């Protein structure tokens, strides 16, 4: 499962470098003519949202394995097809249109992985053999940490290919960068052929039962709204800062347009994600996902306010600015980056976990879409990119929203305990039964049947 999250991170991260290469190969004027950049970002977000919502339902009704296999095939196929993009009769606009369409469909596969792969990882983290004091850690390492590792490799791969092919073969660099994303997905496809559904799903799913959505909304609607809104705020902050980082890199390099320099600093920027997610993974089992997320958000806000107040002084020492900016990104991964998935997957019961997670993650992507469009006017309102005051605008806004997200998490998100999913499923069954729902239709039957058979075997051995 870890490899496909790596593949998702790679697929999301590599497109920034590919856009840089496309601009060098085909010219900025040609890309502007088709409004390619705006269309691409919009279609990718749309595909991801479609994948999260549709496969969230599939994950609950057809099974985690079916959803994950579907996601794997989509990511592998459209990563390869993206690399083969071409227009009729050599048309550049046709090439860009095909690449945009492939990225939309690839986005469906990337979005599909979240409500099936993440929820499966959360359910497996509480199976026998996993230490109670490491349940949240293994989930985080298998999901967000692998996504961040994919970001780093997606930034480094175009640099390596550029070293190999050189400046006269940039088409090979951008196509190779996209095509290499197929291999992790292909590898995990064969591994997933052998997997079985998690024990929690086999015991408490509603695959063969009618889902009582009204009862579910009464019990979990508040938690879903709080987690969705905090995810919206997080993506509203993090995705525009991903775009804003190009300006940071431009400041660091002094406007140097060498691809070696640009790709090199892009790799350095992405590396800053790793300390946050890795340290956070070893903290979360001690503080709990709720309080770890609050700590990360508060620290990110403090660093953001420091950067806003000392922006002029920091830009006079670019190394110091890069380090402080990296710490800002790290705390984002330490807090909401690691813990939103944990909260979304472990707050809800097994029966609707895929849909709960899918809705929360999709709302987050809406935040990313809104933030991407909202930040340029914000920068302009603060004075534009040409002034220090204009450059500080996103940090003031982002830091304030981080504090708002911390407050919402503190007041409206409940803390999680180890082995909490089993307790939540039991309480959910009791809640349904108290409201007249027939809980005997839940589950797949194989868990209880196997346990009964094991008990009978033990009795036979004792008798002999």
PDB file of N, CA, C and O in Angstrom, residues 351-423:
ATOM      1  N   UNK A 351     -18.486   0.951   8.808  1.00  0.00           N
ATOM      2  CA  UNK A 351     -19.542   0.830   7.796  1.00  0.00           C
ATOM      3  C   UNK A 351     -19.546   1.979   6.798  1.00  0.00           C
ATOM      4  O   UNK A 351     -19.871   1.780   5.619  1.00  0.00           O
ATOM      5  N   UNK A 352     -19.178   3.177   7.233  1.00  0.00           N
ATOM      6  CA  UNK A 352     -19.217   4.331   6.323  1.00  0.00           C
ATOM      7  C   UNK A 352     -17.877   5.064   6.307  1.00  0.00           C
ATOM      8  O   UNK A 352     -17.805   6.233   5.930  1.00  0.00           O
ATOM      9  N   UNK A 353     -16.808   4.386   6.695  1.00  0.00           N
ATOM     10  CA  UNK A 353     -15.492   5.030   6.813  1.00  0.00           C
ATOM     11  C   UNK A 353     -15.000   5.570   5.466  1.00  0.00           C
ATOM     12  O   UNK A 353     -14.428   6.652   5.395  1.00  0.00           O
ATOM     13  N   UNK A 354     -15.186   4.831   4.388  1.00  0.00           N
ATOM     14  CA  UNK A 354     -14.737   5.281   3.078  1.00  0.00           C
ATOM     15  C   UNK A 354     -15.444   6.549   2.638  1.00  0.00           C
ATOM     16  O   UNK A 354     -14.822   7.481   2.119  1.00  0.00           O
ATOM     17  N   UNK A 355     -16.758   6.609   2.851  1.00  0.00           N
ATOM     18  CA  UNK A 355     -17.526   7.783   2.449  1.00  0.00           C
ATOM     19  C   UNK A 355     -17.223   8.978   3.350  1.00  0.00           C
ATOM     20  O   UNK A 355     -17.129  10.119   2.884  1.00  0.00           O
ATOM     21  N   UNK A 356     -17.099   8.752   4.651  1.00  0.00           N
ATOM     22  CA  UNK A 356     -16.746   9.811   5.593  1.00  0.00           C
ATOM     23  C   UNK A 356     -15.416  10.434   5.188  1.00  0.00           C
ATOM     24  O   UNK A 356     -15.286  11.658   5.064  1.00  0.00           O
ATOM     25  N   UNK A 357     -14.431   9.580   4.960  1.00  0.00           N
ATOM     26  CA  UNK A 357     -13.098  10.049   4.567  1.00  0.00           C
ATOM     27  C   UNK A 357     -13.152  10.748   3.208  1.00  0.00           C
ATOM     28  O   UNK A 357     -12.549  11.813   3.016  1.00  0.00           O
ATOM     29  N   UNK A 358     -13.879  10.153   2.255  1.00  0.00           N
ATOM     30  CA  UNK A 358     -13.951  10.721   0.918  1.00  0.00           C
ATOM     31  C   UNK A 358     -14.549  12.108   0.904  1.00  0.00           C
ATOM     32  O   UNK A 358     -14.059  13.007   0.210  1.00  0.00           O
ATOM     33  N   UNK A 359     -15.625  12.320   1.675  1.00  0.00           N
ATOM     34  CA  UNK A 359     -16.264  13.638   1.727  1.00  0.00           C
ATOM     35  C   UNK A 359     -15.328  14.659   2.357  1.00  0.00           C
ATOM     36  O   UNK A 359     -15.153  15.770   1.836  1.00  0.00           O
ATOM     37  N   UNK A 360     -14.689  14.291   3.489  1.00  0.00           N
ATOM     38  CA  UNK A 360     -13.781  15.227   4.161  1.00  0.00           C
ATOM     39  C   UNK A 360     -12.611  15.611   3.264  1.00  0.00           C
ATOM     40  O   UNK A 360     -12.243  16.789   3.157  1.00  0.00           O
ATOM     41  N   UNK A 361     -12.015  14.623   2.591  1.00  0.00           N
ATOM     42  CA  UNK A 361     -10.877  14.893   1.711  1.00  0.00           C
ATOM     43  C   UNK A 361     -11.306  15.715   0.498  1.00  0.00           C
ATOM     44  O   UNK A 361     -10.556  16.589   0.031  1.00  0.00           O
ATOM     45  N   UNK A 362     -12.506  15.451  -0.028  1.00  0.00           N
ATOM     46  CA  UNK A 362     -12.991  16.204  -1.187  1.00  0.00           C
ATOM     47  C   UNK A 362     -13.226  17.665  -0.827  1.00  0.00           C
ATOM     48  O   UNK A 362     -12.916  18.570  -1.616  1.00  0.00           O
ATOM     49  N   UNK A 363     -13.773  17.912   0.358  1.00  0.00           N
ATOM     50  CA  UNK A 363     -13.952  19.295   0.815  1.00  0.00           C
ATOM     51  C   UNK A 363     -12.590  19.985   0.918  1.00  0.00           C
ATOM     52  O   UNK A 363     -12.449  21.162   0.594  1.00  0.00           O
ATOM     53  N   UNK A 364     -11.579  19.228   1.370  1.00  0.00           N
ATOM     54  CA  UNK A 364     -10.230  19.773   1.413  1.00  0.00           C
ATOM     55  C   UNK A 364      -9.747  20.207   0.043  1.00  0.00           C
ATOM     56  O   UNK A 364      -9.156  21.283  -0.118  1.00  0.00           O
ATOM     57  N   UNK A 365     -10.007  19.374  -0.968  1.00  0.00           N
ATOM     58  CA  UNK A 365      -9.569  19.718  -2.328  1.00  0.00           C
ATOM     59  C   UNK A 365     -10.327  20.931  -2.867  1.00  0.00           C
ATOM     60  O   UNK A 365      -9.787  21.701  -3.662  1.00  0.00           O
ATOM     61  N   UNK A 366     -11.570  21.108  -2.440  1.00  0.00           N
ATOM     62  CA  UNK A 366     -12.285  22.337  -2.803  1.00  0.00           C
ATOM     63  C   UNK A 366     -11.558  23.538  -2.204  1.00  0.00           C
ATOM     64  O   UNK A 366     -11.419  24.591  -2.848  1.00  0.00           O
ATOM     65  N   UNK A 367     -11.060  23.375  -0.970  1.00  0.00           N
ATOM     66  CA  UNK A 367     -10.272  24.431  -0.350  1.00  0.00           C
ATOM     67  C   UNK A 367      -9.015  24.738  -1.137  1.00  0.00           C
ATOM     68  O   UNK A 367      -8.625  25.902  -1.287  1.00  0.00           O
ATOM     69  N   UNK A 368      -8.375  23.689  -1.657  1.00  0.00           N
ATOM     70  CA  UNK A 368      -7.179  23.886  -2.477  1.00  0.00           C
ATOM     71  C   UNK A 368      -7.514  24.681  -3.736  1.00  0.00           C
ATOM     72  O   UNK A 368      -6.769  25.590  -4.133  1.00  0.00           O
ATOM     73  N   UNK A 369      -8.626  24.325  -4.364  1.00  0.00           N
ATOM     74  CA  UNK A 369      -9.050  25.011  -5.587  1.00  0.00           C
ATOM     75  C   UNK A 369      -9.351  26.483  -5.296  1.00  0.00           C
ATOM     76  O   UNK A 369      -8.889  27.381  -6.010  1.00  0.00           O
ATOM     77  N   UNK A 370     -10.096  26.739  -4.210  1.00  0.00           N
ATOM     78  CA  UNK A 370     -10.456  28.113  -3.847  1.00  0.00           C
ATOM     79  C   UNK A 370      -9.208  28.910  -3.491  1.00  0.00           C
ATOM     80  O   UNK A 370      -9.038  30.060  -3.914  1.00  0.00           O
ATOM     81  N   UNK A 371      -8.310  28.295  -2.720  1.00  0.00           N
ATOM     82  CA  UNK A 371      -7.094  28.983  -2.312  1.00  0.00           C
ATOM     83  C   UNK A 371      -6.204  29.351  -3.482  1.00  0.00           C
ATOM     84  O   UNK A 371      -5.603  30.435  -3.516  1.00  0.00           O
ATOM     85  N   UNK A 372      -6.109  28.441  -4.454  1.00  0.00           N
ATOM     86  CA  UNK A 372      -5.273  28.698  -5.628  1.00  0.00           C
ATOM     87  C   UNK A 372      -5.741  29.924  -6.395  1.00  0.00           C
ATOM     88  O   UNK A 372      -4.942  30.699  -6.924  1.00  0.00           O
ATOM     89  N   UNK A 373      -7.066  30.099  -6.451  1.00  0.00           N
ATOM     90  CA  UNK A 373      -7.614  31.255  -7.142  1.00  0.00           C
ATOM     91  C   UNK A 373      -7.654  32.504  -6.259  1.00  0.00           C
ATOM     92  O   UNK A 373      -7.616  33.630  -6.754  1.00  0.00           O
ATOM     93  N   UNK A 374      -7.748  32.308  -4.924  1.00  0.00           N
ATOM     94  CA  UNK A 374      -7.907  33.448  -4.019  1.00  0.00           C
ATOM     95  C   UNK A 374      -6.593  34.140  -3.695  1.00  0.00           C
ATOM     96  O   UNK A 374      -6.564  35.352  -3.450  1.00  0.00           O
ATOM     97  N   UNK A 375      -5.479  33.406  -3.681  1.00  0.00           N
ATOM     98  CA  UNK A 375      -4.224  34.005  -3.217  1.00  0.00           C
ATOM     99  C   UNK A 375      -3.670  35.097  -4.143  1.00  0.00           C
ATOM    100  O   UNK A 375      -3.132  36.089  -3.635  1.00  0.00           O
ATOM    101  N   UNK A 376      -3.729  34.949  -5.465  1.00  0.00           N
ATOM    102  CA  UNK A 376      -3.220  36.058  -6.303  1.00  0.00           C
ATOM    103  C   UNK A 376      -3.889  37.401  -6.015  1.00  0.00           C
ATOM    104  O   UNK A 376      -3.177  38.412  -5.866  1.00  0.00           O
ATOM    105  N   UNK A 377      -5.236  37.474  -5.887  1.00  0.00           N
ATOM    106  CA  UNK A 377      -5.839  38.762  -5.504  1.00  0.00           C
ATOM    107  C   UNK A 377      -5.411  39.228  -4.110  1.00  0.00           C
ATOM    108  O   UNK A 377      -5.296  40.427  -3.867  1.00  0.00           O
ATOM    109  N   UNK A 378      -5.178  38.245  -3.194  1.00  0.00           N
ATOM    110  CA  UNK A 378      -4.719  38.614  -1.850  1.00  0.00           C
ATOM    111  C   UNK A 378      -3.350  39.286  -1.934  1.00  0.00           C
ATOM    112  O   UNK A 378      -3.101  40.319  -1.304  1.00  0.00           O
ATOM    113  N   UNK A 379      -2.454  38.684  -2.726  1.00  0.00           N
ATOM    114  CA  UNK A 379      -1.111  39.271  -2.894  1.00  0.00           C
ATOM    115  C   UNK A 379      -1.215  40.658  -3.506  1.00  0.00           C
ATOM    116  O   UNK A 379      -0.542  41.601  -3.077  1.00  0.00           O
ATOM    117  N   UNK A 380      -2.105  40.789  -4.498  1.00  0.00           N
ATOM    118  CA  UNK A 380      -2.292  42.080  -5.156  1.00  0.00           C
ATOM    119  C   UNK A 380      -2.831  43.121  -4.179  1.00  0.00           C
ATOM    120  O   UNK A 380      -2.404  44.276  -4.169  1.00  0.00           O
ATOM    121  N   UNK A 381      -3.759  42.696  -3.296  1.00  0.00           N
ATOM    122  CA  UNK A 381      -4.347  43.605  -2.314  1.00  0.00           C
ATOM    123  C   UNK A 381      -3.318  44.095  -1.304  1.00  0.00           C
ATOM    124  O   UNK A 381      -3.413  45.208  -0.785  1.00  0.00           O
ATOM    125  N   UNK A 382      -2.303  43.258  -1.038  1.00  0.00           N
ATOM    126  CA  UNK A 382      -1.245  43.639  -0.108  1.00  0.00           C
ATOM    127  C   UNK A 382      -0.129  44.437  -0.770  1.00  0.00           C
ATOM    128  O   UNK A 382       0.868  44.751  -0.146  1.00  0.00           O
ATOM    129  N   UNK A 383      -0.285  44.709  -2.047  1.00  0.00           N
ATOM    130  CA  UNK A 383       0.717  45.538  -2.695  1.00  0.00           C
ATOM    131  C   UNK A 383       1.441  44.896  -3.847  1.00  0.00           C
ATOM    132  O   UNK A 383       2.304  45.502  -4.459  1.00  0.00           O
ATOM    133  N   UNK A 384       1.120  43.606  -4.144  1.00  0.00           N
ATOM    134  CA  UNK A 384       1.750  42.937  -5.268  1.00  0.00           C
ATOM    135  C   UNK A 384       3.081  42.328  -4.911  1.00  0.00           C
ATOM    136  O   UNK A 384       3.650  42.559  -3.850  1.00  0.00           O
ATOM    137  N   UNK A 385       3.611  41.520  -5.817  1.00  0.00           N
ATOM    138  CA  UNK A 385       4.862  40.801  -5.577  1.00  0.00           C
ATOM    139  C   UNK A 385       6.083  41.718  -5.494  1.00  0.00           C
ATOM    140  O   UNK A 385       7.131  41.319  -5.004  1.00  0.00           O
ATOM    141  N   UNK A 386       5.936  42.912  -5.990  1.00  0.00           N
ATOM    142  CA  UNK A 386       7.115  43.771  -6.083  1.00  0.00           C
ATOM    143  C   UNK A 386       7.521  44.387  -4.748  1.00  0.00           C
ATOM    144  O   UNK A 386       8.586  44.974  -4.631  1.00  0.00           O
ATOM    145  N   UNK A 387       6.687  44.279  -3.722  1.00  0.00           N
ATOM    146  CA  UNK A 387       6.993  44.875  -2.432  1.00  0.00           C
ATOM    147  C   UNK A 387       7.075  43.811  -1.360  1.00  0.00           C
ATOM    148  O   UNK A 387       6.477  42.745  -1.468  1.00  0.00           O
ATOM    149  N   UNK A 388       7.807  44.121  -0.302  1.00  0.00           N
ATOM    150  CA  UNK A 388       7.893  43.186   0.825  1.00  0.00           C
ATOM    151  C   UNK A 388       6.528  42.981   1.438  1.00  0.00           C
ATOM    152  O   UNK A 388       6.164  41.886   1.849  1.00  0.00           O
ATOM    153  N   UNK A 389       5.755  44.086   1.512  1.00  0.00           N
ATOM    154  CA  UNK A 389       4.411  43.975   2.079  1.00  0.00           C
ATOM    155  C   UNK A 389       3.548  43.021   1.259  1.00  0.00           C
ATOM    156  O   UNK A 389       2.771  42.229   1.796  1.00  0.00           O
ATOM    157  N   UNK A 390       3.704  43.059  -0.083  1.00  0.00           N
ATOM    158  CA  UNK A 390       2.944  42.158  -0.934  1.00  0.00           C
ATOM    159  C   UNK A 390       3.328  40.712  -0.725  1.00  0.00           C
ATOM    160  O   UNK A 390       2.485  39.828  -0.723  1.00  0.00           O
ATOM    161  N   UNK A 391       4.613  40.453  -0.513  1.00  0.00           N
ATOM    162  CA  UNK A 391       5.075  39.091  -0.308  1.00  0.00           C
ATOM    163  C   UNK A 391       4.640  38.517   1.038  1.00  0.00           C
ATOM    164  O   UNK A 391       4.559  37.309   1.205  1.00  0.00           O
ATOM    165  N   UNK A 392       4.388  39.363   2.018  1.00  0.00           N
ATOM    166  CA  UNK A 392       4.006  38.869   3.344  1.00  0.00           C
ATOM    167  C   UNK A 392       2.521  38.527   3.438  1.00  0.00           C
ATOM    168  O   UNK A 392       2.117  37.856   4.383  1.00  0.00           O
ATOM    169  N   UNK A 393       1.729  38.990   2.471  1.00  0.00           N
ATOM    170  CA  UNK A 393       0.279  38.755   2.526  1.00  0.00           C
ATOM    171  C   UNK A 393      -0.106  37.312   2.761  1.00  0.00           C
ATOM    172  O   UNK A 393      -0.878  36.996   3.683  1.00  0.00           O
ATOM    173  N   UNK A 394       0.400  36.363   1.951  1.00  0.00           N
ATOM    174  CA  UNK A 394       0.031  34.957   2.155  1.00  0.00           C
ATOM    175  C   UNK A 394       0.411  34.422   3.531  1.00  0.00           C
ATOM    176  O   UNK A 394      -0.297  33.591   4.094  1.00  0.00           O
ATOM    177  N   UNK A 395       1.518  34.910   4.105  1.00  0.00           N
ATOM    178  CA  UNK A 395       1.929  34.414   5.424  1.00  0.00           C
ATOM    179  C   UNK A 395       0.989  34.912   6.520  1.00  0.00           C
ATOM    180  O   UNK A 395       0.670  34.177   7.452  1.00  0.00           O
ATOM    181  N   UNK A 396       0.562  36.169   6.434  1.00  0.00           N
ATOM    182  CA  UNK A 396      -0.408  36.674   7.409  1.00  0.00           C
ATOM    183  C   UNK A 396      -1.709  35.887   7.323  1.00  0.00           C
ATOM    184  O   UNK A 396      -2.250  35.435   8.351  1.00  0.00           O
ATOM    185  N   UNK A 397      -2.226  35.718   6.118  1.00  0.00           N
ATOM    186  CA  UNK A 397      -3.490  35.002   5.927  1.00  0.00           C
ATOM    187  C   UNK A 397      -3.345  33.538   6.345  1.00  0.00           C
ATOM    188  O   UNK A 397      -4.183  32.989   7.084  1.00  0.00           O
ATOM    189  N   UNK A 398      -2.285  32.867   5.873  1.00  0.00           N
ATOM    190  CA  UNK A 398      -2.084  31.458   6.184  1.00  0.00           C
ATOM    191  C   UNK A 398      -1.934  31.208   7.669  1.00  0.00           C
ATOM    192  O   UNK A 398      -2.481  30.240   8.211  1.00  0.00           O
ATOM    193  N   UNK A 399      -1.214  32.074   8.364  1.00  0.00           N
ATOM    194  CA  UNK A 399      -1.011  31.903   9.799  1.00  0.00           C
ATOM    195  C   UNK A 399      -2.315  32.097  10.572  1.00  0.00           C
ATOM    196  O   UNK A 399      -2.610  31.363  11.521  1.00  0.00           O
ATOM    197  N   UNK A 400      -3.086  33.088  10.160  1.00  0.00           N
ATOM    198  CA  UNK A 400      -4.381  33.303  10.812  1.00  0.00           C
ATOM    199  C   UNK A 400      -5.319  32.127  10.627  1.00  0.00           C
ATOM    200  O   UNK A 400      -6.007  31.708  11.571  1.00  0.00           O
ATOM    201  N   UNK A 401      -5.346  31.565   9.419  1.00  0.00           N
ATOM    202  CA  UNK A 401      -6.203  30.406   9.161  1.00  0.00           C
ATOM    203  C   UNK A 401      -5.717  29.166   9.912  1.00  0.00           C
ATOM    204  O   UNK A 401      -6.525  28.327  10.315  1.00  0.00           O
ATOM    205  N   UNK A 402      -4.406  29.048  10.108  1.00  0.00           N
ATOM    206  CA  UNK A 402      -3.874  27.930  10.891  1.00  0.00           C
ATOM    207  C   UNK A 402      -4.375  28.005  12.332  1.00  0.00           C
ATOM    208  O   UNK A 402      -4.761  26.982  12.933  1.00  0.00           O
ATOM    209  N   UNK A 403      -4.400  29.209  12.909  1.00  0.00           N
ATOM    210  CA  UNK A 403      -4.931  29.368  14.272  1.00  0.00           C
ATOM    211  C   UNK A 403      -6.420  29.061  14.316  1.00  0.00           C
ATOM    212  O   UNK A 403      -6.906  28.425  15.268  1.00  0.00           O
ATOM    213  N   UNK A 404      -7.169  29.503  13.302  1.00  0.00           N
ATOM    214  CA  UNK A 404      -8.597  29.193  13.243  1.00  0.00           C
ATOM    215  C   UNK A 404      -8.815  27.688  13.179  1.00  0.00           C
ATOM    216  O   UNK A 404      -9.687  27.132  13.876  1.00  0.00           O
ATOM    217  N   UNK A 405      -8.024  27.002  12.380  1.00  0.00           N
ATOM    218  CA  UNK A 405      -8.131  25.544  12.265  1.00  0.00           C
ATOM    219  C   UNK A 405      -7.811  24.875  13.600  1.00  0.00           C
ATOM    220  O   UNK A 405      -8.462  23.894  13.987  1.00  0.00           O
ATOM    221  N   UNK A 406      -6.813  25.395  14.326  1.00  0.00           N
ATOM    222  CA  UNK A 406      -6.469  24.836  15.639  1.00  0.00           C
ATOM    223  C   UNK A 406      -7.629  24.984  16.616  1.00  0.00           C
ATOM    224  O   UNK A 406      -7.930  24.067  17.399  1.00  0.00           O
ATOM    225  N   UNK A 407      -8.311  26.126  16.582  1.00  0.00           N
ATOM    226  CA  UNK A 407      -9.448  26.348  17.472  1.00  0.00           C
ATOM    227  C   UNK A 407     -10.603  25.411  17.146  1.00  0.00           C
ATOM    228  O   UNK A 407     -11.243  24.840  18.050  1.00  0.00           O
ATOM    229  N   UNK A 408     -10.882  25.228  15.873  1.00  0.00           N
ATOM    230  CA  UNK A 408     -11.954  24.314  15.472  1.00  0.00           C
ATOM    231  C   UNK A 408     -11.627  22.891  15.909  1.00  0.00           C
ATOM    232  O   UNK A 408     -12.488  22.164  16.420  1.00  0.00           O
ATOM    233  N   UNK A 409     -10.376  22.492  15.722  1.00  0.00           N
ATOM    234  CA  UNK A 409      -9.955  21.153  16.143  1.00  0.00           C
ATOM    235  C   UNK A 409     -10.109  20.981  17.652  1.00  0.00           C
ATOM    236  O   UNK A 409     -10.578  19.944  18.130  1.00  0.00           O
ATOM    237  N   UNK A 410      -9.729  21.996  18.415  1.00  0.00           N
ATOM    238  CA  UNK A 410      -9.788  21.920  19.877  1.00  0.00           C
ATOM    239  C   UNK A 410     -11.231  21.767  20.366  1.00  0.00           C
ATOM    240  O   UNK A 410     -11.513  20.950  21.258  1.00  0.00           O
ATOM    241  N   UNK A 411     -12.159  22.518  19.793  1.00  0.00           N
ATOM    242  CA  UNK A 411     -13.527  22.546  20.313  1.00  0.00           C
ATOM    243  C   UNK A 411     -14.452  21.500  19.689  1.00  0.00           C
ATOM    244  O   UNK A 411     -15.402  21.050  20.339  1.00  0.00           O
ATOM    245  N   UNK A 412     -14.188  21.089  18.457  1.00  0.00           N
ATOM    246  CA  UNK A 412     -15.186  20.276  17.749  1.00  0.00           C
ATOM    247  C   UNK A 412     -14.707  18.893  17.294  1.00  0.00           C
ATOM    248  O   UNK A 412     -15.515  18.116  16.788  1.00  0.00           O
ATOM    249  N   UNK A 413     -13.425  18.591  17.415  1.00  0.00           N
ATOM    250  CA  UNK A 413     -12.917  17.282  16.998  1.00  0.00           C
ATOM    251  C   UNK A 413     -12.597  16.454  18.234  1.00  0.00           C
ATOM    252  O   UNK A 413     -11.887  16.924  19.131  1.00  0.00           O
ATOM    253  N   UNK A 414     -13.122  15.253  18.289  1.00  0.00           N
ATOM    254  CA  UNK A 414     -12.907  14.430  19.482  1.00  0.00           C
ATOM    255  C   UNK A 414     -11.557  13.713  19.399  1.00  0.00           C
ATOM    256  O   UNK A 414     -11.082  13.370  18.311  1.00  0.00           O
ATOM    257  N   UNK A 415     -10.922  13.474  20.547  1.00  0.00           N
ATOM    258  CA  UNK A 415      -9.637  12.767  20.547  1.00  0.00           C
ATOM    259  C   UNK A 415      -9.820  11.293  20.220  1.00  0.00           C
ATOM    260  O   UNK A 415     -10.907  10.727  20.409  1.00  0.00           O
ATOM    261  N   UNK A 416      -8.761  10.662  19.720  1.00  0.00           N
ATOM    262  CA  UNK A 416      -8.795   9.244  19.383  1.00  0.00           C
ATOM    263  C   UNK A 416      -7.950   8.462  20.384  1.00  0.00           C
ATOM    264  O   UNK A 416      -6.952   8.963  20.898  1.00  0.00           O
ATOM    265  N   UNK A 417      -8.371   7.240  20.638  1.00  0.00           N
ATOM    266  CA  UNK A 417      -7.607   6.360  21.520  1.00  0.00           C
ATOM    267  C   UNK A 417      -7.074   5.181  20.710  1.00  0.00           C
ATOM    268  O   UNK A 417      -7.517   4.931  19.581  1.00  0.00           O
ATOM    269  N   UNK A 418      -6.125   4.451  21.277  1.00  0.00           N
ATOM    270  CA  UNK A 418      -5.635   3.247  20.624  1.00  0.00           C
ATOM    271  C   UNK A 418      -6.717   2.169  20.689  1.00  0.00           C
ATOM    272  O   UNK A 418      -7.460   2.060  21.674  1.00  0.00           O
ATOM    273  N   UNK A 419      -6.832   1.368  19.649  1.00  0.00           N
ATOM    274  CA  UNK A 419      -7.897   0.364  19.515  1.00  0.00           C
ATOM    275  C   UNK A 419      -9.275   1.013  19.560  1.00  0.00           C
ATOM    276  O   UNK A 419     -10.258   0.391  19.946  1.00  0.00           O
ATOM    277  N   UNK A 420      -9.333   2.294  19.151  1.00  0.00           N
ATOM    278  CA  UNK A 420     -10.595   3.025  19.240  1.00  0.00           C
ATOM    279  C   UNK A 420     -11.620   2.618  18.200  1.00  0.00           C
ATOM    280  O   UNK A 420     -12.826   2.806  18.415  1.00  0.00           O
ATOM    281  N   UNK A 421     -11.194   2.050  17.067  1.00  0.00           N
ATOM    282  CA  UNK A 421     -12.149   1.693  16.019  1.00  0.00           C
ATOM    283  C   UNK A 421     -13.055   0.552  16.450  1.00  0.00           C
ATOM    284  O   UNK A 421     -14.246   0.541  16.133  1.00  0.00           O
ATOM    285  N   UNK A 422     -12.508  -0.411  17.173  1.00  0.00           N
ATOM    286  CA  UNK A 422     -13.328  -1.518  17.660  1.00  0.00           C
ATOM    287  C   UNK A 422     -14.405  -1.008  18.616  1.00  0.00           C
ATOM    288  O   UNK A 422     -15.570  -1.421  18.543  1.00  0.00           O
ATOM    289  N   UNK A 423     -14.012  -0.101  19.507  1.00  0.00           N
ATOM    290  CA  UNK A 423     -14.983   0.484  20.443  1.00  0.00           C
ATOM    291  C   UNK A 423     -16.025   1.305  19.698  1.00  0.00           C
ATOM    292  O   UNK A 423     -17.224   1.219  20.000  1.00  0.00           O
TER     293      UNK A 423
END
